[in-house]
Amino acid sequence: LGKVIQWGSFSHWFWYLTAKKNISSQKGCKPNAAACYLFEVKLRLWRNKRYFLQHGVIMNDLEWLYYDKCYFKLFCVSAKPECDYVSSMFGYPKGIVECTGLARFDELHKQHEIKRQVLVIPTWREYLVRPHGTVGESELRKEFPQSLYFNKWAELLCDERLGNILKSSGYTLLFYPHRNMQKYLDFFYKLNLAQCVTIADPT
């Protein structure tokens, strides 16, 4: 990857603390989330400017992204309804929440091969994920096939009506779940998929 700073290292601490601006698509990209939260938010001792690029579209009341929990200097959002919602609910002063769109969407405007393909990229569910090797990970895996998340997606991907629509229109559907859910891909591979539906290989 080239010149990369190891997360949580002394170098990470040094550059994080000396940087005038911290720009990230994640709130928690810090050398230590708890320590940084204490000094940045609770005690307000570190006054570095933090810019939140976002990485999705907010539709829920996410209290952990409120102004008094973050003190972001810029909060990027993708659409006007989202901008209005975050501005009215999350307590940010005027001018901090900006409707900039997401950088990853920029690629959609470049010339590329035209495919008759529907790409489905569903988000993840926190209650179904534990960090690798932690307590409860194996139990969640056993319970995953009974989860609402899996069963609703399986219902769609195996639906004969969907398969017929895709086949008659000449489209294929590529299912590519969020990276936090890809540990469960083997359950999706075992499904009796509808015609023209494919489960993506993340490799």
PDB file of C-alpha atoms in Angstrom:
ATOM      1  CA  LEU A   1       0.000   0.000   0.000  1.00  0.00           C
ATOM      2  CA  GLY A   2       3.000   2.292   0.208  1.00  0.00           C
ATOM      3  CA  LYS A   3       3.612   4.720   3.052  1.00  0.00           C
ATOM      4  CA  VAL A   4       0.991   3.687   5.594  1.00  0.00           C
ATOM      5  CA  ILE A   5       0.883   4.429   9.336  1.00  0.00           C
ATOM      6  CA  GLN A   6       0.058   1.416  11.490  1.00  0.00           C
ATOM      7  CA  TRP A   7      -3.210   1.913  13.366  1.00  0.00           C
ATOM      8  CA  GLY A   8      -2.741   2.505  17.105  1.00  0.00           C
ATOM      9  CA  SER A   9       1.048   2.881  16.798  1.00  0.00           C
ATOM     10  CA  PHE A  10       3.156   5.656  18.324  1.00  0.00           C
ATOM     11  CA  SER A  11       3.366   7.164  14.853  1.00  0.00           C
ATOM     12  CA  HIS A  12      -0.424   7.138  14.591  1.00  0.00           C
ATOM     13  CA  TRP A  13      -0.710   8.959  17.940  1.00  0.00           C
ATOM     14  CA  PHE A  14       1.938  11.493  16.926  1.00  0.00           C
ATOM     15  CA  TRP A  15       0.399  12.417  13.595  1.00  0.00           C
ATOM     16  CA  TYR A  16      -3.154  12.335  14.934  1.00  0.00           C
ATOM     17  CA  LEU A  17      -2.299  14.747  17.750  1.00  0.00           C
ATOM     18  CA  THR A  18      -0.217  17.094  15.600  1.00  0.00           C
ATOM     19  CA  ALA A  19      -2.568  17.194  12.594  1.00  0.00           C
ATOM     20  CA  LYS A  20      -4.519  20.399  12.079  1.00  0.00           C
ATOM     21  CA  LYS A  21      -7.302  18.490  10.329  1.00  0.00           C
ATOM     22  CA  ASN A  22      -8.536  14.917  10.630  1.00  0.00           C
ATOM     23  CA  ILE A  23     -10.594  13.795   7.641  1.00  0.00           C
ATOM     24  CA  SER A  24     -12.345  10.428   7.719  1.00  0.00           C
ATOM     25  CA  SER A  25     -15.388   8.534   6.493  1.00  0.00           C
ATOM     26  CA  GLN A  26     -15.643   6.880   9.935  1.00  0.00           C
ATOM     27  CA  LYS A  27     -16.216   8.516  13.295  1.00  0.00           C
ATOM     28  CA  GLY A  28     -13.960   6.050  15.099  1.00  0.00           C
ATOM     29  CA  CYS A  29     -10.763   6.324  13.013  1.00  0.00           C
ATOM     30  CA  LYS A  30      -8.612   7.286  15.975  1.00  0.00           C
ATOM     31  CA  PRO A  31      -5.588   5.662  17.636  1.00  0.00           C
ATOM     32  CA  ASN A  32      -7.805   4.938  20.653  1.00  0.00           C
ATOM     33  CA  ALA A  33     -11.497   5.781  20.431  1.00  0.00           C
ATOM     34  CA  ALA A  34     -12.122   6.007  24.194  1.00  0.00           C
ATOM     35  CA  ALA A  35      -9.125   8.198  24.985  1.00  0.00           C
ATOM     36  CA  CYS A  36      -9.713  10.500  22.030  1.00  0.00           C
ATOM     37  CA  TYR A  37     -13.404  10.852  22.900  1.00  0.00           C
ATOM     38  CA  LEU A  38     -12.467  11.844  26.467  1.00  0.00           C
ATOM     39  CA  PHE A  39     -10.019  14.553  25.408  1.00  0.00           C
ATOM     40  CA  GLU A  40     -11.823  15.766  22.271  1.00  0.00           C
ATOM     41  CA  VAL A  41     -15.451  15.693  23.335  1.00  0.00           C
ATOM     42  CA  LYS A  42     -15.798  15.401  27.111  1.00  0.00           C
ATOM     43  CA  LEU A  43     -12.908  17.639  28.192  1.00  0.00           C
ATOM     44  CA  ARG A  44     -12.559  19.620  24.934  1.00  0.00           C
ATOM     45  CA  LEU A  45      -8.777  19.739  25.382  1.00  0.00           C
ATOM     46  CA  TRP A  46      -7.886  18.750  21.826  1.00  0.00           C
ATOM     47  CA  ARG A  47      -9.253  21.300  19.374  1.00  0.00           C
ATOM     48  CA  ASN A  48      -8.174  19.667  16.115  1.00  0.00           C
ATOM     49  CA  LYS A  49     -10.675  20.040  13.303  1.00  0.00           C
ATOM     50  CA  ARG A  50     -12.483  16.829  12.411  1.00  0.00           C
ATOM     51  CA  TYR A  51     -14.215  16.436   9.063  1.00  0.00           C
ATOM     52  CA  PHE A  52     -16.730  13.623   8.634  1.00  0.00           C
ATOM     53  CA  LEU A  53     -16.982  12.487   5.002  1.00  0.00           C
ATOM     54  CA  GLN A  54     -19.694   9.898   5.722  1.00  0.00           C
ATOM     55  CA  HIS A  55     -19.995   6.558   3.965  1.00  0.00           C
ATOM     56  CA  GLY A  56     -23.723   5.982   3.660  1.00  0.00           C
ATOM     57  CA  VAL A  57     -27.103   7.667   3.793  1.00  0.00           C
ATOM     58  CA  ILE A  58     -28.550   8.411   7.238  1.00  0.00           C
ATOM     59  CA  MET A  59     -32.215   7.629   7.813  1.00  0.00           C
ATOM     60  CA  ASN A  60     -32.165   6.882  11.563  1.00  0.00           C
ATOM     61  CA  ASP A  61     -31.720   8.946  14.707  1.00  0.00           C
ATOM     62  CA  LEU A  62     -28.043   8.174  15.415  1.00  0.00           C
ATOM     63  CA  GLU A  63     -27.363   9.810  18.771  1.00  0.00           C
ATOM     64  CA  TRP A  64     -23.651   8.955  18.621  1.00  0.00           C
ATOM     65  CA  LEU A  65     -23.331  11.351  15.659  1.00  0.00           C
ATOM     66  CA  TYR A  66     -24.918  14.307  17.469  1.00  0.00           C
ATOM     67  CA  TYR A  67     -22.899  17.514  17.571  1.00  0.00           C
ATOM     68  CA  ASP A  68     -22.261  17.276  21.322  1.00  0.00           C
ATOM     69  CA  LYS A  69     -20.836  13.766  20.799  1.00  0.00           C
ATOM     70  CA  CYS A  70     -18.514  14.713  17.915  1.00  0.00           C
ATOM     71  CA  TYR A  71     -17.998  18.459  17.390  1.00  0.00           C
ATOM     72  CA  PHE A  72     -17.331  17.920  13.686  1.00  0.00           C
ATOM     73  CA  LYS A  73     -16.352  20.984  11.674  1.00  0.00           C
ATOM     74  CA  LEU A  74     -17.875  19.451   8.529  1.00  0.00           C
ATOM     75  CA  PHE A  75     -20.504  16.719   8.206  1.00  0.00           C
ATOM     76  CA  CYS A  76     -21.003  15.541   4.606  1.00  0.00           C
ATOM     77  CA  VAL A  77     -24.340  14.113   3.483  1.00  0.00           C
ATOM     78  CA  SER A  78     -25.634  12.835   0.151  1.00  0.00           C
ATOM     79  CA  ALA A  79     -29.132  14.188  -0.428  1.00  0.00           C
ATOM     80  CA  LYS A  80     -31.314  17.125   0.600  1.00  0.00           C
ATOM     81  CA  PRO A  81     -33.777  15.074   2.712  1.00  0.00           C
ATOM     82  CA  GLU A  82     -30.810  13.604   4.606  1.00  0.00           C
ATOM     83  CA  CYS A  83     -29.266  17.052   4.981  1.00  0.00           C
ATOM     84  CA  ASP A  84     -32.529  18.487   6.341  1.00  0.00           C
ATOM     85  CA  TYR A  85     -32.921  15.560   8.750  1.00  0.00           C
ATOM     86  CA  VAL A  86     -29.376  15.687  10.153  1.00  0.00           C
ATOM     87  CA  SER A  87     -29.472  19.494  10.397  1.00  0.00           C
ATOM     88  CA  SER A  88     -32.749  19.502  12.321  1.00  0.00           C
ATOM     89  CA  MET A  89     -32.119  16.475  14.564  1.00  0.00           C
ATOM     90  CA  PHE A  90     -28.394  16.254  15.324  1.00  0.00           C
ATOM     91  CA  GLY A  91     -27.822  19.730  16.774  1.00  0.00           C
ATOM     92  CA  TYR A  92     -25.126  21.006  14.389  1.00  0.00           C
ATOM     93  CA  PRO A  93     -24.669  24.759  13.952  1.00  0.00           C
ATOM     94  CA  LYS A  94     -25.611  26.198  10.578  1.00  0.00           C
ATOM     95  CA  GLY A  95     -23.065  25.574   7.826  1.00  0.00           C
ATOM     96  CA  ILE A  96     -21.504  22.388   9.212  1.00  0.00           C
ATOM     97  CA  VAL A  97     -23.845  19.863   7.577  1.00  0.00           C
ATOM     98  CA  GLU A  98     -23.199  20.089   3.829  1.00  0.00           C
ATOM     99  CA  CYS A  99     -24.828  18.201   0.974  1.00  0.00           C
ATOM    100  CA  THR A 100     -21.714  17.174  -0.953  1.00  0.00           C
ATOM    101  CA  GLY A 101     -22.619  13.654  -2.093  1.00  0.00           C
ATOM    102  CA  LEU A 102     -20.320  10.687  -1.540  1.00  0.00           C
ATOM    103  CA  ALA A 103     -16.938  10.488  -3.250  1.00  0.00           C
ATOM    104  CA  ARG A 104     -17.546   6.879  -4.273  1.00  0.00           C
ATOM    105  CA  PHE A 105     -20.453   8.020  -6.455  1.00  0.00           C
ATOM    106  CA  ASP A 106     -18.025  10.047  -8.612  1.00  0.00           C
ATOM    107  CA  GLU A 107     -17.035   6.847 -10.415  1.00  0.00           C
ATOM    108  CA  LEU A 108     -20.594   6.486 -11.693  1.00  0.00           C
ATOM    109  CA  HIS A 109     -20.071   9.508 -13.945  1.00  0.00           C
ATOM    110  CA  LYS A 110     -16.962   8.140 -15.648  1.00  0.00           C
ATOM    111  CA  GLN A 111     -17.114   6.192 -18.896  1.00  0.00           C
ATOM    112  CA  HIS A 112     -17.424   2.490 -18.224  1.00  0.00           C
ATOM    113  CA  GLU A 113     -18.699  -0.677 -19.795  1.00  0.00           C
ATOM    114  CA  ILE A 114     -22.467  -0.758 -19.955  1.00  0.00           C
ATOM    115  CA  LYS A 115     -23.844  -3.928 -18.375  1.00  0.00           C
ATOM    116  CA  ARG A 116     -27.435  -5.093 -18.078  1.00  0.00           C
ATOM    117  CA  GLN A 117     -26.899  -5.708 -14.420  1.00  0.00           C
ATOM    118  CA  VAL A 118     -28.551  -4.770 -11.140  1.00  0.00           C
ATOM    119  CA  LEU A 119     -26.062  -4.426  -8.279  1.00  0.00           C
ATOM    120  CA  VAL A 120     -27.585  -4.910  -4.819  1.00  0.00           C
ATOM    121  CA  ILE A 121     -25.331  -3.792  -1.936  1.00  0.00           C
ATOM    122  CA  PRO A 122     -27.288  -4.009   1.325  1.00  0.00           C
ATOM    123  CA  THR A 123     -25.937  -2.493   4.510  1.00  0.00           C
ATOM    124  CA  TRP A 124     -25.114  -4.434   7.682  1.00  0.00           C
ATOM    125  CA  ARG A 125     -26.767  -4.980  11.053  1.00  0.00           C
ATOM    126  CA  GLU A 126     -24.725  -4.380  14.198  1.00  0.00           C
ATOM    127  CA  TYR A 127     -26.642  -6.965  16.216  1.00  0.00           C
ATOM    128  CA  LEU A 128     -25.412  -9.697  13.829  1.00  0.00           C
ATOM    129  CA  VAL A 129     -21.709  -8.869  14.007  1.00  0.00           C
ATOM    130  CA  ARG A 130     -18.978  -9.375  16.596  1.00  0.00           C
ATOM    131  CA  PRO A 131     -15.263  -8.723  16.004  1.00  0.00           C
ATOM    132  CA  HIS A 132     -13.405 -11.828  14.856  1.00  0.00           C
ATOM    133  CA  GLY A 133     -12.337 -14.044  17.752  1.00  0.00           C
ATOM    134  CA  THR A 134     -14.465 -12.305  20.374  1.00  0.00           C
ATOM    135  CA  VAL A 135     -17.010 -13.797  22.747  1.00  0.00           C
ATOM    136  CA  GLY A 136     -20.352 -14.413  21.071  1.00  0.00           C
ATOM    137  CA  GLU A 137     -19.090 -14.591  17.485  1.00  0.00           C
ATOM    138  CA  SER A 138     -19.722 -18.340  17.116  1.00  0.00           C
ATOM    139  CA  GLU A 139     -23.174 -18.049  18.737  1.00  0.00           C
ATOM    140  CA  LEU A 140     -24.167 -15.306  16.298  1.00  0.00           C
ATOM    141  CA  ARG A 141     -23.072 -17.478  13.404  1.00  0.00           C
ATOM    142  CA  LYS A 142     -25.308 -20.308  14.612  1.00  0.00           C
ATOM    143  CA  GLU A 143     -28.240 -17.909  14.916  1.00  0.00           C
ATOM    144  CA  PHE A 144     -27.692 -16.126  11.599  1.00  0.00           C
ATOM    145  CA  PRO A 145     -29.799 -18.538   9.462  1.00  0.00           C
ATOM    146  CA  GLN A 146     -32.809 -17.705  11.674  1.00  0.00           C
ATOM    147  CA  SER A 147     -32.248 -13.932  11.519  1.00  0.00           C
ATOM    148  CA  LEU A 148     -34.734 -11.610   9.858  1.00  0.00           C
ATOM    149  CA  TYR A 149     -31.854 -10.143   7.832  1.00  0.00           C
ATOM    150  CA  PHE A 150     -30.916 -13.463   6.231  1.00  0.00           C
ATOM    151  CA  ASN A 151     -34.448 -14.703   5.696  1.00  0.00           C
ATOM    152  CA  LYS A 152     -35.716 -11.541   4.037  1.00  0.00           C
ATOM    153  CA  TRP A 153     -32.752 -11.357   1.651  1.00  0.00           C
ATOM    154  CA  ALA A 154     -33.008 -15.080   0.952  1.00  0.00           C
ATOM    155  CA  GLU A 155     -36.711 -14.645   0.199  1.00  0.00           C
ATOM    156  CA  LEU A 156     -35.917 -11.974  -2.389  1.00  0.00           C
ATOM    157  CA  LEU A 157     -32.930 -13.735  -3.979  1.00  0.00           C
ATOM    158  CA  CYS A 158     -34.871 -16.982  -4.407  1.00  0.00           C
ATOM    159  CA  ASP A 159     -38.116 -15.409  -5.572  1.00  0.00           C
ATOM    160  CA  GLU A 160     -39.241 -16.955  -8.847  1.00  0.00           C
ATOM    161  CA  ARG A 161     -41.006 -13.755  -9.866  1.00  0.00           C
ATOM    162  CA  LEU A 162     -37.755 -11.798  -9.570  1.00  0.00           C
ATOM    163  CA  GLY A 163     -35.974 -14.419 -11.669  1.00  0.00           C
ATOM    164  CA  ASN A 164     -38.621 -14.204 -14.379  1.00  0.00           C
ATOM    165  CA  ILE A 165     -38.413 -10.406 -14.500  1.00  0.00           C
ATOM    166  CA  LEU A 166     -34.622 -10.506 -14.773  1.00  0.00           C
ATOM    167  CA  LYS A 167     -34.683 -13.175 -17.472  1.00  0.00           C
ATOM    168  CA  SER A 168     -37.352 -11.493 -19.582  1.00  0.00           C
ATOM    169  CA  SER A 169     -35.563  -8.121 -19.413  1.00  0.00           C
ATOM    170  CA  GLY A 170     -32.111  -9.581 -20.056  1.00  0.00           C
ATOM    171  CA  TYR A 171     -30.700  -8.390 -16.731  1.00  0.00           C
ATOM    172  CA  THR A 172     -28.687 -10.185 -14.074  1.00  0.00           C
ATOM    173  CA  LEU A 173     -28.711  -9.330 -10.386  1.00  0.00           C
ATOM    174  CA  LEU A 174     -25.438  -9.321  -8.449  1.00  0.00           C
ATOM    175  CA  PHE A 175     -25.813  -9.507  -4.663  1.00  0.00           C
ATOM    176  CA  TYR A 176     -22.837  -8.006  -2.819  1.00  0.00           C
ATOM    177  CA  PRO A 177     -23.430  -7.509   0.922  1.00  0.00           C
ATOM    178  CA  HIS A 178     -21.576  -5.061   3.150  1.00  0.00           C
ATOM    179  CA  ARG A 179     -18.079  -6.219   4.114  1.00  0.00           C
ATOM    180  CA  ASN A 180     -19.181  -6.688   7.737  1.00  0.00           C
ATOM    181  CA  MET A 181     -21.719  -9.278   6.544  1.00  0.00           C
ATOM    182  CA  GLN A 182     -19.452 -11.122   4.111  1.00  0.00           C
ATOM    183  CA  LYS A 183     -18.456 -13.580   6.833  1.00  0.00           C
ATOM    184  CA  TYR A 184     -21.942 -15.049   6.258  1.00  0.00           C
ATOM    185  CA  LEU A 185     -21.656 -15.391   2.474  1.00  0.00           C
ATOM    186  CA  ASP A 186     -21.485 -19.185   2.687  1.00  0.00           C
ATOM    187  CA  PHE A 187     -25.122 -19.220   3.864  1.00  0.00           C
ATOM    188  CA  PHE A 188     -26.144 -17.277   0.746  1.00  0.00           C
ATOM    189  CA  TYR A 189     -24.122 -19.531  -1.563  1.00  0.00           C
ATOM    190  CA  LYS A 190     -26.259 -22.500  -0.423  1.00  0.00           C
ATOM    191  CA  LEU A 191     -29.530 -20.880  -1.494  1.00  0.00           C
ATOM    192  CA  ASN A 192     -31.564 -22.054  -4.457  1.00  0.00           C
ATOM    193  CA  LEU A 193     -31.237 -18.718  -6.240  1.00  0.00           C
ATOM    194  CA  ALA A 194     -33.708 -17.384  -8.752  1.00  0.00           C
ATOM    195  CA  GLN A 195     -32.702 -17.259 -12.406  1.00  0.00           C
ATOM    196  CA  CYS A 196     -30.129 -14.595 -13.283  1.00  0.00           C
ATOM    197  CA  VAL A 197     -29.261 -13.949  -9.615  1.00  0.00           C
ATOM    198  CA  THR A 198     -25.600 -14.254  -8.573  1.00  0.00           C
ATOM    199  CA  ILE A 199     -23.898 -13.950  -5.185  1.00  0.00           C
ATOM    200  CA  ALA A 200     -20.738 -11.855  -5.563  1.00  0.00           C
ATOM    201  CA  ASP A 201     -17.330 -13.266  -4.743  1.00  0.00           C
ATOM    202  CA  PRO A 202     -15.603 -10.531  -2.674  1.00  0.00           C
ATOM    203  CA  THR A 203     -12.155 -11.788  -3.731  1.00  0.00           C
TER     204      THR A 203
END
